[in-house]
PDB file of C-alpha atoms and ligand atoms in Angstrom:
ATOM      1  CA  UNK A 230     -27.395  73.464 -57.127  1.00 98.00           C
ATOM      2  CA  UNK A 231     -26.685  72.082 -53.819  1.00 98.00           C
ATOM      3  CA  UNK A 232     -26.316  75.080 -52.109  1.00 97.00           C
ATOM      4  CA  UNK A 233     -28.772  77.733 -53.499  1.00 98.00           C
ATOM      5  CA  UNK A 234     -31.896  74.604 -54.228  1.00 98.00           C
ATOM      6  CA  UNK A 235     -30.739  72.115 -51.010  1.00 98.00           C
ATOM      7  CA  UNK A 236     -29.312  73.846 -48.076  1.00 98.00           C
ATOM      8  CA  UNK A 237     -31.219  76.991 -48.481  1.00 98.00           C
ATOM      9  CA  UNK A 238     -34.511  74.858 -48.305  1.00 97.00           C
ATOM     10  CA  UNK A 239     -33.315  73.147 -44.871  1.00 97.00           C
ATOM     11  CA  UNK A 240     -31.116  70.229 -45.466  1.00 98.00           C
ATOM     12  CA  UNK A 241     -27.763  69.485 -43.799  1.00 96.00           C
ATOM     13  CA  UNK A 242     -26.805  65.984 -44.122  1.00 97.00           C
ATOM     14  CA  UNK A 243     -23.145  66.822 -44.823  1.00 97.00           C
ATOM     15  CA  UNK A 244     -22.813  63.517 -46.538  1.00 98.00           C
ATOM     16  CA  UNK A 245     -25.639  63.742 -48.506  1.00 98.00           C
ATOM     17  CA  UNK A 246     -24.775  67.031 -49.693  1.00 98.00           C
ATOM     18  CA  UNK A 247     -21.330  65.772 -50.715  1.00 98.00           C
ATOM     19  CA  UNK A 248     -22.635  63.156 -52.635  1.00 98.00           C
ATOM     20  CA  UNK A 249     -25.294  64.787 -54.174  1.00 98.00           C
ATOM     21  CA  UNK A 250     -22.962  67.745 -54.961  1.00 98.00           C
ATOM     22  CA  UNK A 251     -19.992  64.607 -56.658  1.00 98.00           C
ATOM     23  CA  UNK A 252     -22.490  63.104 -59.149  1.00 98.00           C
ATOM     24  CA  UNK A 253     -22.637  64.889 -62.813  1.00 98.00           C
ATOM     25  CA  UNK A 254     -26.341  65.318 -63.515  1.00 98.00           C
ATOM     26  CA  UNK A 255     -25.795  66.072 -66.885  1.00 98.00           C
ATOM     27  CA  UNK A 256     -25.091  62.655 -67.695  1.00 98.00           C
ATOM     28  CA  UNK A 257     -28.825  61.440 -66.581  1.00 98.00           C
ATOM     29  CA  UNK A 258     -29.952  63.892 -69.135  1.00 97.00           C
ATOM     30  CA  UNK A 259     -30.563  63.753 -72.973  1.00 96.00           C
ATOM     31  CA  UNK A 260     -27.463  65.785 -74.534  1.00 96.00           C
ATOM     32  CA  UNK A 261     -30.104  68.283 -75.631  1.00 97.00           C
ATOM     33  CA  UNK A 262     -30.860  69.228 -71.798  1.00 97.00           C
ATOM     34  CA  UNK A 263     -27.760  69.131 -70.214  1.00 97.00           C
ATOM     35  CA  UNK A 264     -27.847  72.488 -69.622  1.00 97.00           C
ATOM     36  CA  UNK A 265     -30.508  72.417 -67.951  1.00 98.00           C
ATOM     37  CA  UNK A 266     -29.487  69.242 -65.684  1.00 98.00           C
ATOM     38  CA  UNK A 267     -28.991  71.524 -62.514  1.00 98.00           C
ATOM     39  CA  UNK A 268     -32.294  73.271 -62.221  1.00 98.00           C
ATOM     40  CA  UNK A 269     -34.461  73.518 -60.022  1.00 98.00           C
ATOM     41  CA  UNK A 270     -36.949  71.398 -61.821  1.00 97.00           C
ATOM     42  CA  UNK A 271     -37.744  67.895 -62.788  1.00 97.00           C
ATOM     43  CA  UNK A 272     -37.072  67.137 -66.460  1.00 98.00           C
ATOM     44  CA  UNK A 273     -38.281  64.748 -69.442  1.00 97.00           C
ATOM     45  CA  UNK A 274     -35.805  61.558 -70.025  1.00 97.00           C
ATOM     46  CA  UNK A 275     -38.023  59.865 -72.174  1.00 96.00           C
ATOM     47  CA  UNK A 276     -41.012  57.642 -72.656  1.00 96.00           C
ATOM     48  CA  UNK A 277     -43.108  60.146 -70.726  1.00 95.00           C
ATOM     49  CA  UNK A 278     -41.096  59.867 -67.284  1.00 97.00           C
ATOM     50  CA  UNK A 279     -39.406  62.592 -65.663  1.00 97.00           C
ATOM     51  CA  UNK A 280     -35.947  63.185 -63.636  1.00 97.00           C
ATOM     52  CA  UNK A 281     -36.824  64.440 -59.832  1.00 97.00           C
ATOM     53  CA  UNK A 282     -36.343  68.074 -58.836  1.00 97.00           C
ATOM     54  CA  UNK A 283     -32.957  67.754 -57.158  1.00 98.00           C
ATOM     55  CA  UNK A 284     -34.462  68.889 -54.107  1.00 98.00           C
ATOM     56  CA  UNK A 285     -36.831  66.173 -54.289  1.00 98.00           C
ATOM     57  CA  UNK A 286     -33.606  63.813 -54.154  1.00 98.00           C
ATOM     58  CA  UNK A 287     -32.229  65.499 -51.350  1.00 98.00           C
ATOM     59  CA  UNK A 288     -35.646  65.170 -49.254  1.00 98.00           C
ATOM     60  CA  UNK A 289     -36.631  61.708 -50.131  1.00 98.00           C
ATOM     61  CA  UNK A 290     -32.901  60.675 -49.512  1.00 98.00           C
ATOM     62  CA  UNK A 291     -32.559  62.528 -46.261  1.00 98.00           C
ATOM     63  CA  UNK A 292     -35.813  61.198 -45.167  1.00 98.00           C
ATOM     64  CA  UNK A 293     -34.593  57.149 -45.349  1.00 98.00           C
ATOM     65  CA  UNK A 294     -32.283  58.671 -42.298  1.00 98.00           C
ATOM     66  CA  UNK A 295     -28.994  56.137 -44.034  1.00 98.00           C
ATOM     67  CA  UNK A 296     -26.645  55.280 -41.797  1.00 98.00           C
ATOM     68  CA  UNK A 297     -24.279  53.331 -44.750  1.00 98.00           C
ATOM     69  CA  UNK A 298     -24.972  50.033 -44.116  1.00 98.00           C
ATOM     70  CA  UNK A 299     -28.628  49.366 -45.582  1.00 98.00           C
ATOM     71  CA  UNK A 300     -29.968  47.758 -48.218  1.00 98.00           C
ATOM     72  CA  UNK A 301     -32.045  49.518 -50.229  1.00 98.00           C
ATOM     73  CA  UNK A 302     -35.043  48.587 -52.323  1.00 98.00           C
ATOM     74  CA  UNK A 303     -35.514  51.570 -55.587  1.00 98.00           C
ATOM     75  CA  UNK A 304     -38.512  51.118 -56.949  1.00 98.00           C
ATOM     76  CA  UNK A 305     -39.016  53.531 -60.282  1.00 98.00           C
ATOM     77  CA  UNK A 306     -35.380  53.832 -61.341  1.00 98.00           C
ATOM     78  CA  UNK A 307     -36.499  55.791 -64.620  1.00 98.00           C
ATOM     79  CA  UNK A 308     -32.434  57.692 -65.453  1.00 98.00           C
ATOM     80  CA  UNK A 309     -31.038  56.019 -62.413  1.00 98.00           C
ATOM     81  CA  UNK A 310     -29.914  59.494 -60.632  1.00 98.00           C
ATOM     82  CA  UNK A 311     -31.472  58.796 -57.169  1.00 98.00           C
ATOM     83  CA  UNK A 312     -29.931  55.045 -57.342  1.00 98.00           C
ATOM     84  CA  UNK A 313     -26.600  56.704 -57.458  1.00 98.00           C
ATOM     85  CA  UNK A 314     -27.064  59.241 -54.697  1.00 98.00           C
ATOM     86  CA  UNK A 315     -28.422  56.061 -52.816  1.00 98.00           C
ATOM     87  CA  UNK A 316     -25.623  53.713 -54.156  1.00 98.00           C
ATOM     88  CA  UNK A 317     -23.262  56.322 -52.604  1.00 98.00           C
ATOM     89  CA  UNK A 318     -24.933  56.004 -49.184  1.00 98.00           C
ATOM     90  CA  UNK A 319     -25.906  52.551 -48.570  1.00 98.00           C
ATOM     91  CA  UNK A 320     -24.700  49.009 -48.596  1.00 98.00           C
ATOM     92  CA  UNK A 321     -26.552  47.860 -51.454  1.00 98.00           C
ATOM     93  CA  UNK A 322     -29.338  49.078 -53.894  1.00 98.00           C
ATOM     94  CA  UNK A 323     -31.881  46.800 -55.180  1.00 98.00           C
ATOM     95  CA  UNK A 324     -33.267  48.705 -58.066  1.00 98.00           C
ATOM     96  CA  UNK A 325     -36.971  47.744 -60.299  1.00 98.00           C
ATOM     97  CA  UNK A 326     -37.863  49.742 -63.615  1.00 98.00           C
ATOM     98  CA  UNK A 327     -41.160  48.986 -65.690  1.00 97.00           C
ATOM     99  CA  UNK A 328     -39.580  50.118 -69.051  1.00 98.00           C
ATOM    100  CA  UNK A 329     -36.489  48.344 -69.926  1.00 98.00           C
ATOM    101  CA  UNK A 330     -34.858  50.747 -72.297  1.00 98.00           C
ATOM    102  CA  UNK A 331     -34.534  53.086 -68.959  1.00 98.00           C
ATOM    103  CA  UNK A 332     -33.731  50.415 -67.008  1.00 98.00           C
ATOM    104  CA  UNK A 333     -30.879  49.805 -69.714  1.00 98.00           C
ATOM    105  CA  UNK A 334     -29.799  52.866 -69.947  1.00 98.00           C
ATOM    106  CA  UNK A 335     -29.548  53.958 -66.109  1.00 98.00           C
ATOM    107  CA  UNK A 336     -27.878  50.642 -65.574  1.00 98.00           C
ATOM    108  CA  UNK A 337     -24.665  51.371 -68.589  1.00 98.00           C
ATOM    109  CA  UNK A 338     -24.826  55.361 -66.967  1.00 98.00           C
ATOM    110  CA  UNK A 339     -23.549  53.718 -63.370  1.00 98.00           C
ATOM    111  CA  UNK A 340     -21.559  50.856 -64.613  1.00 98.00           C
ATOM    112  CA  UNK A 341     -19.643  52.420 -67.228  1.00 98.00           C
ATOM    113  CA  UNK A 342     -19.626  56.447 -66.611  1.00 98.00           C
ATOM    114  CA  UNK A 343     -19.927  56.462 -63.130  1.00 98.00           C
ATOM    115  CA  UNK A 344     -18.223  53.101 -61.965  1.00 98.00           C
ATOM    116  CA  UNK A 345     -20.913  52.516 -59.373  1.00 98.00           C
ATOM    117  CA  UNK A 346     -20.898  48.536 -58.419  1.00 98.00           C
ATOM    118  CA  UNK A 347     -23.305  47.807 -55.501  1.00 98.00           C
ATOM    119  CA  UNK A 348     -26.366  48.193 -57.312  1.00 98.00           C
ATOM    120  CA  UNK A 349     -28.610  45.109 -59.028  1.00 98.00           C
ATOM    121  CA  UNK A 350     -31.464  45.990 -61.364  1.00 98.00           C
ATOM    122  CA  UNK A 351     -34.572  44.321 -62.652  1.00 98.00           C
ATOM    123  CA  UNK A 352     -37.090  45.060 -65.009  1.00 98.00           C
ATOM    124  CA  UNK A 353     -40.772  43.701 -63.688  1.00 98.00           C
ATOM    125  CA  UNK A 354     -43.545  45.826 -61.818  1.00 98.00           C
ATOM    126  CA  UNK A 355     -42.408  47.159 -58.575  1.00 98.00           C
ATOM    127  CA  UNK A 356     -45.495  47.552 -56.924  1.00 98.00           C
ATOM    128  CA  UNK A 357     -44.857  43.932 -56.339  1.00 98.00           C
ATOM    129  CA  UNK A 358     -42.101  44.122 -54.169  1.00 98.00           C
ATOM    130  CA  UNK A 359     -38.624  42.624 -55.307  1.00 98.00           C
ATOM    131  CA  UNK A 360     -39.759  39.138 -56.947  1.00 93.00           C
ATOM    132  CA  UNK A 361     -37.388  36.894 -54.691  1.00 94.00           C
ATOM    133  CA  UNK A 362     -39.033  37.162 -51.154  1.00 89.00           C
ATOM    134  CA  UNK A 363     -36.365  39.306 -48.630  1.00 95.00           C
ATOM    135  CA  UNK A 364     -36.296  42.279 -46.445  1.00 98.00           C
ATOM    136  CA  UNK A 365     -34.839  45.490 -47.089  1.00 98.00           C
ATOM    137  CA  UNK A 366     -33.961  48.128 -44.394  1.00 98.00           C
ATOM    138  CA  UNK A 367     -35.156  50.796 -46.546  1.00 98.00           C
ATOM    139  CA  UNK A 368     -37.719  51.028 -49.624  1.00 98.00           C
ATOM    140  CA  UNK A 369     -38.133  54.105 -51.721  1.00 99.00           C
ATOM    141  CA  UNK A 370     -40.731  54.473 -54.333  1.00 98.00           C
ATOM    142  CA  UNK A 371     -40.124  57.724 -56.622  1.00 98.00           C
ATOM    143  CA  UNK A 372     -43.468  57.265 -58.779  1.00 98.00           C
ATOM    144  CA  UNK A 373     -46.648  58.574 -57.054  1.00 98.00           C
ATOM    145  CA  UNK A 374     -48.956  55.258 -55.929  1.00 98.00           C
ATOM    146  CA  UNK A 375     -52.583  55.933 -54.324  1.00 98.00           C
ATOM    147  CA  UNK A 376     -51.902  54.281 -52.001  1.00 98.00           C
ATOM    148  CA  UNK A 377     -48.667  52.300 -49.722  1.00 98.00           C
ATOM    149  CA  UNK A 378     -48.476  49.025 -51.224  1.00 98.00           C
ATOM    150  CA  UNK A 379     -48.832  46.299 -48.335  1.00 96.00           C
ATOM    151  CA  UNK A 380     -46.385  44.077 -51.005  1.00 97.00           C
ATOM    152  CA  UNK A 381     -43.829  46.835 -50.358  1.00 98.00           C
ATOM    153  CA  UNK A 382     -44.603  47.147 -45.968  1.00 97.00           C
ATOM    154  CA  UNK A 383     -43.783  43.163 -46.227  1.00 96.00           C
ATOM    155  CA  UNK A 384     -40.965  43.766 -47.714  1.00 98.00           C
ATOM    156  CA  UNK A 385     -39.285  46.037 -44.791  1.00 98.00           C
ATOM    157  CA  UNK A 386     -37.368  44.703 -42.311  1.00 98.00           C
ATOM    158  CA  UNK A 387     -38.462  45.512 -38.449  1.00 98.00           C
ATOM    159  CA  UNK A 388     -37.082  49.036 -38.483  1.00 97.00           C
ATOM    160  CA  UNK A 389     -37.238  49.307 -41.516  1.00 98.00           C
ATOM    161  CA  UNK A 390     -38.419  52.602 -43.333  1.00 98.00           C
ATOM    162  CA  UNK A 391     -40.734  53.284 -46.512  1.00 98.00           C
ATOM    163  CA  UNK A 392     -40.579  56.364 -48.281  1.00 98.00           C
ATOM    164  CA  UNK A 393     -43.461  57.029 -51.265  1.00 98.00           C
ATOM    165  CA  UNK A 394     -45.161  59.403 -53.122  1.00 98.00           C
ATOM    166  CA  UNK A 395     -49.190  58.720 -52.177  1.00 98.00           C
ATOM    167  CA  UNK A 396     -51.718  61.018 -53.089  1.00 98.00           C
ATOM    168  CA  UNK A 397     -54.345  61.201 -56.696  1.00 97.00           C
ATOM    169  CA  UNK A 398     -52.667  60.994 -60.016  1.00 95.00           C
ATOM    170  CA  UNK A 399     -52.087  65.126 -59.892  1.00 94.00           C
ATOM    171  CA  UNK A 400     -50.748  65.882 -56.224  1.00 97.00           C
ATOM    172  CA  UNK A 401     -49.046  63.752 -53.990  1.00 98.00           C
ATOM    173  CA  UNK A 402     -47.495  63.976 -50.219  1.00 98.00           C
ATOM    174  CA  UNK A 403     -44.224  62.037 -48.878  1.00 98.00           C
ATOM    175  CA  UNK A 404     -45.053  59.763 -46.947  1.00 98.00           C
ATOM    176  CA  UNK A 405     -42.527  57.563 -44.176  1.00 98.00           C
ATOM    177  CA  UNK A 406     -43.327  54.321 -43.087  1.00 98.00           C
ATOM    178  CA  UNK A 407     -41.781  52.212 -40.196  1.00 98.00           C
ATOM    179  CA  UNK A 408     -42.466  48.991 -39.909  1.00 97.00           C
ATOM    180  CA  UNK A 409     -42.154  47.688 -35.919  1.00 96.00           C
ATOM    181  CA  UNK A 410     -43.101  44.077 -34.846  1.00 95.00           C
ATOM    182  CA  UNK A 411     -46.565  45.045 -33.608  1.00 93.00           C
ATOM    183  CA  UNK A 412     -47.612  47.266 -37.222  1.00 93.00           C
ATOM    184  CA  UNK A 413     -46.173  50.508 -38.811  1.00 95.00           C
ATOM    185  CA  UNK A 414     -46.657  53.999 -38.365  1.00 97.00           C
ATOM    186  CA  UNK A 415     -47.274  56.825 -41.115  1.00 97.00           C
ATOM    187  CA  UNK A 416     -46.032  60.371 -40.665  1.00 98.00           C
ATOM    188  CA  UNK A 417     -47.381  62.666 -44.214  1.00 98.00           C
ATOM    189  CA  UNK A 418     -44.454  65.557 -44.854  1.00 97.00           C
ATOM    190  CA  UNK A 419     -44.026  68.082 -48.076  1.00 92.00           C
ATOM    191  CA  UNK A 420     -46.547  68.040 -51.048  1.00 96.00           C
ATOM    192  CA  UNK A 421     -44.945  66.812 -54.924  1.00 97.00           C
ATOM    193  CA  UNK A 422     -45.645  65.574 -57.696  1.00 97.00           C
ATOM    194  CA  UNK A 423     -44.728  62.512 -59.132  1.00 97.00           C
ATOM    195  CA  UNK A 424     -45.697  60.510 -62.812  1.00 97.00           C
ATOM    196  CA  UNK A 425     -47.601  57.849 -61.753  1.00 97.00           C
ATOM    197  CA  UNK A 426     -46.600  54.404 -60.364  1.00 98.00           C
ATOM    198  CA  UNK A 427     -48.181  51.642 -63.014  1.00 98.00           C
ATOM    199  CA  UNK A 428     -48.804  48.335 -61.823  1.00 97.00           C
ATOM    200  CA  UNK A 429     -50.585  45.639 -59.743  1.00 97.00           C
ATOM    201  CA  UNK A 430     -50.866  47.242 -57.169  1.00 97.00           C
ATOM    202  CA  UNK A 431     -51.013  51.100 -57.924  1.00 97.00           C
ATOM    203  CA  UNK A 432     -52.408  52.790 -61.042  1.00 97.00           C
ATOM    204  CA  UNK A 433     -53.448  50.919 -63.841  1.00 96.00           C
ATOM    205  CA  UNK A 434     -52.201  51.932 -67.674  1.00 81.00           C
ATOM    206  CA  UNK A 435     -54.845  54.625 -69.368  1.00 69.00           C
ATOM    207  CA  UNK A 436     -56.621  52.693 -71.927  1.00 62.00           C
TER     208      UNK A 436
HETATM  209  N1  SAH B 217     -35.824  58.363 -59.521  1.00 73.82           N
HETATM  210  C1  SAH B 217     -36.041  58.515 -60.925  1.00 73.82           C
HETATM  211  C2  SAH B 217     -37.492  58.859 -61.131  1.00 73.82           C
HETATM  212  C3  SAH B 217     -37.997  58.401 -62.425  1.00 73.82           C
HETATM  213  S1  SAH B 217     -39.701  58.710 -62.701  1.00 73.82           S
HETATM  214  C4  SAH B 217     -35.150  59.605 -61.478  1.00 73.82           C
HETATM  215  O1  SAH B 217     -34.861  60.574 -60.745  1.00 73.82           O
HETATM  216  O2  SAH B 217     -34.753  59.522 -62.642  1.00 73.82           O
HETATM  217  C5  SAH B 217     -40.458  57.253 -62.056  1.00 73.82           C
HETATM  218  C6  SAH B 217     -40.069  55.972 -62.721  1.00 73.82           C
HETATM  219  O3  SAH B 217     -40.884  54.954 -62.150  1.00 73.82           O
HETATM  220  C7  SAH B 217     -40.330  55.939 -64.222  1.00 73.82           C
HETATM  221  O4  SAH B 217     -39.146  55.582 -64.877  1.00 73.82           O
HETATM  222  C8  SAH B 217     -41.398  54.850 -64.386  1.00 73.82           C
HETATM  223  O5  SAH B 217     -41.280  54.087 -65.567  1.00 73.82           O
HETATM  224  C9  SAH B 217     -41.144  53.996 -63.147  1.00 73.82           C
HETATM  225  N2  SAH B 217     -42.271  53.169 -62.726  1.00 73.82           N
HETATM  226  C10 SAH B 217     -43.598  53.473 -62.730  1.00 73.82           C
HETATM  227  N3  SAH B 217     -44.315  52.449 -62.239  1.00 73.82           N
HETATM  228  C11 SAH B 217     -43.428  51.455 -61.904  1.00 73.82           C
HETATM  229  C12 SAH B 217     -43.555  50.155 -61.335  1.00 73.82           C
HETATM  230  N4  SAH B 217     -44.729  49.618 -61.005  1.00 73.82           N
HETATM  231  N5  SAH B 217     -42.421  49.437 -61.131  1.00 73.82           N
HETATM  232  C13 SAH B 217     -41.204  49.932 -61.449  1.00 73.82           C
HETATM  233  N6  SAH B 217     -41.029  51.163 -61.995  1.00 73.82           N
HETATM  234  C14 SAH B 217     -42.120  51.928 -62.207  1.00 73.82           C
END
């Protein structure tokens, strides 16, 4: 997977590629699917959300530019595979899920399979920001918004990046933000396609 789906597309974070290449994405996976864990594909895990395209992973990771000490806001932790890759590469990994039998679920995968510690989950509506007010160095959104939540910007430290998903509910581009003291700037890389992001400040549920 890491080879033939990651490096051959560009990607050459040695770290990143170790990590990504140490965690069992199987486990993130209904039983049923497991086989399928290391395509090159997104796949269902339930209640209508999907797995990212380990590529995906790679790109959004690689694109926070982690130097191991940040803390990182997760917001969308659906089976909790991109919090580990991130866990793996960061300080700290403040993670928010909207559906709490995910959020359960991803958290007993890193605890108890995976014995990954420096993570802290919530269940609430991410578009929100983390409810206590602080700054992150890094924020990554993996559910598609239409649009970069100012809640989220305010949330970034000075130097501080945000990686998201913006685009309709079909098509989407990754976008960076950096937050400076005088504003941010936006750079727009690859084309994806994420499920939605559902809350206050993104899409609302279909009726
Ligand atoms: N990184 C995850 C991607 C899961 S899909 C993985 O690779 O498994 C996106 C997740 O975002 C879904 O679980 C969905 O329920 C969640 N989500 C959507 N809107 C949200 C919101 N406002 N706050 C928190 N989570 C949200």
């Amino acid at each position: 997977m890491v080879f033939t789906q990651i490096v051959a597309r560009g990607i050459d974070d040695a770290k990143l590629l170790a990590v990504m290449g140490s965690i069992p994405r199987h486990l993130f996976v209904d039983e049923a699917l497991a086989d399928r864990a290391y395509n090159d594909a997104p796949l269902p895990i339930g209640e209508g959300q999907t797995i990212s395209q380990p590529y995906i992973v790679a790109r959004m990771t690689a694109m926070l530019q982690l130097t191991g000490d940040e803390e990182i806001l997760e917001v969308g932790t659906g089976s909790g595979y991109q919090t580990a890759v991130l866990a793996r590469l960061c300080r700290k990994v403040f993670t928010i899920e909207r559906l709490p039998s995910l959020a359960e679920a991803a958290r007993k995968r890193l605890l108890c399979q995976l014995g990954i510690y420096n993570v802290v989950y919530r269940v609430g509506d991410g578009s929100l920001g983390w409810p206590e007010q602080r700054l992150f160095d890094r924020i990554l959104v993996t559910a598609g918004a239409p649009a970069v939540p100012e809640r989220l910007t305010a949330q970034l430290t000075v130097g501080g990046m945000l990686v998201l998903p913006e685009g309709d509910i079909h098509r989407q581009h990754l976008v960076r933000v950096v937050r400076y003291v005088a504003g941010i700037r936006r750079e727009q890389f690859d084309p994806c396609r994420f499920v939605p992001l559902v809350g206050d400040q993104a899409w609302s549920l279909p009726e």
